[in-house]
Amino acid sequence: DDQAERVIWVKKSLPVVLVEGNPTGDFFDRAASYLGLALVPSAKAGDDWFMDPQVVDVSRVASLELENAAVVVLADVPRLPSGAASKIADFVIKGGGLWIINGPKNEPAFYNSWKGGDGTLSPMRIGETIVPEGGIHAAPGSFDHPALRLFKGGAGDDLAEGLLDSYRSASELVTGGKVAATFENGEPFLITRDYGRGRVMLSTCGLDG
């Protein structure tokens, strides 16, 4: 005869702000285009589609309104103005999500020193761009993080078969940082850490063409 009640907040949509670090390129040369298509693959999705991405030019990042956002994605953004950096750090510490996608334009000096109320945001220090001969694959056997477990099947999965032509070196995990996936050579592919009430994820390669 015991009874318990619990209120669960069910989201109607997941608002995602994609900050485009290469706004002047052709559509498929831009840093956020493929990711935007992955989140909403069809114009017929309509209002019932869970993902709600908004692409923002990097030049507008200082005026970002994050009150209704759930996740901010920095797609190969070189660096942020100090005001925008502080705003995003506060957004994460209050419970927001941040995904840093490292492409060729990212400036390691900025990301390695970007700090907020819970220390350094980047879960690992990034370094120079590495261009392996013949490219490199992610290692599906390392996909133990909840965000990647669906792709752990290995051969035949798109993420396992995707050939990457370059990635950023990464070293020195910050306190609380965890390597969530690696490349086939053991180098970090995806790194994550809790930050205040939010979470930061960092990928060491771009997701463009």
Coordinates of N, CA, C and O in Angstrom, one line a residue, residues 86 88-95 114-123 174-177 193-200:
S86 N 33.2 34.1 -21.0 CA 32.6 34.1 -19.7 C 31.1 33.7 -19.7 O 30.7 33.0 -18.8
I88 N 29.6 31.8 -21.9 CA 29.4 30.3 -22.1 C 29.9 29.5 -20.9 O 29.2 28.5 -20.6
A89 N 30.9 29.9 -20.2 CA 31.4 29.2 -19.0 C 30.3 29.2 -18.0 O 30.0 28.2 -17.3
D90 N 29.6 30.4 -17.8 CA 28.5 30.5 -16.8 C 27.3 29.6 -17.2 O 26.7 29.0 -16.4
F91 N 27.1 29.6 -18.5 CA 26.0 28.7 -19.1 C 26.2 27.3 -18.7 O 25.3 26.5 -18.3
V92 N 27.5 26.8 -18.9 CA 27.8 25.4 -18.6 C 27.7 25.1 -17.1 O 27.1 24.1 -16.7
I93 N 28.3 26.0 -16.3 CA 28.3 25.7 -14.9 C 26.9 25.7 -14.3 O 26.7 25.0 -13.2
K94 N 26.0 26.3 -14.9 CA 24.6 26.3 -14.4 C 23.8 25.1 -15.0 O 22.6 24.9 -14.7
G95 N 24.4 24.3 -15.8 CA 23.8 23.1 -16.3 C 23.7 22.9 -17.8 O 23.2 21.9 -18.2
W114 N 41.3 28.8 -21.2 CA 39.9 29.2 -21.0 C 39.4 28.7 -19.7 O 39.3 27.5 -19.5
K115 N 39.1 29.6 -18.7 CA 38.7 29.2 -17.4 C 37.4 29.9 -17.0 O 37.1 30.9 -17.5
G116 N 36.7 29.2 -16.1 CA 35.5 29.8 -15.5 C 35.4 29.4 -14.1 O 36.4 29.2 -13.4
G117 N 34.2 29.4 -13.5 CA 34.0 29.1 -12.1 C 34.4 27.8 -11.6 O 34.5 27.5 -10.4
D118 N 34.5 26.8 -12.5 CA 34.9 25.4 -12.1 C 36.2 25.0 -12.8 O 36.5 23.9 -13.1
G119 N 37.1 26.0 -13.0 CA 38.4 25.8 -13.5 C 38.4 25.8 -15.1 O 37.6 26.4 -15.7
T120 N 39.4 25.1 -15.6 CA 39.6 25.1 -17.1 C 38.4 24.3 -17.7 O 38.1 23.2 -17.3
L121 N 37.8 24.9 -18.8 CA 36.7 24.2 -19.4 C 37.1 23.0 -20.3 O 36.5 22.0 -20.2
S122 N 38.2 23.2 -21.0 CA 38.6 22.1 -21.9 C 39.1 20.9 -21.0 O 39.9 21.1 -20.1
P123 N 38.6 19.7 -21.2 CA 38.9 18.6 -20.4 C 40.3 18.1 -20.6 O 40.9 17.3 -19.9
V174 N 42.7 17.4 -17.5 CA 42.4 18.2 -16.3 C 41.7 17.3 -15.3 O 41.3 16.2 -15.5
T175 N 41.7 17.8 -14.0 CA 41.0 17.1 -13.0 C 39.6 16.9 -13.3 O 38.8 17.8 -13.7
G176 N 39.1 15.6 -13.3 CA 37.8 15.3 -13.7 C 37.6 14.9 -15.1 O 36.5 14.4 -15.5
G177 N 38.6 15.1 -16.0 CA 38.5 14.8 -17.4 C 38.6 13.3 -17.6 O 39.4 12.6 -16.9
R193 N 34.2 16.0 -19.5 CA 34.3 16.3 -18.0 C 33.0 17.0 -17.6 O 32.4 17.7 -18.3
D194 N 32.6 16.7 -16.3 CA 31.6 17.5 -15.7 C 32.1 18.8 -15.3 O 33.3 18.9 -14.9
Y195 N 31.3 19.9 -15.5 CA 31.7 21.2 -15.2 C 30.6 21.9 -14.5 O 29.6 22.3 -15.1
G196 N 30.7 22.1 -13.1 CA 29.6 22.6 -12.3 C 28.5 21.6 -12.5 O 28.6 20.4 -12.3
R197 N 27.3 22.1 -12.9 CA 26.1 21.3 -13.1 C 26.0 20.8 -14.5 O 25.1 20.1 -14.9
G198 N 26.9 21.3 -15.4 CA 26.9 21.0 -16.8 C 28.0 20.0 -17.2 O 28.6 19.3 -16.4
R199 N 28.2 19.9 -18.5 CA 29.2 19.0 -19.0 C 29.9 19.6 -20.3 O 29.2 20.3 -21.1
V200 N 31.2 19.3 -20.4 CA 31.9 19.7 -21.6 C 32.4 18.5 -22.3 O 32.9 17.5 -21.6

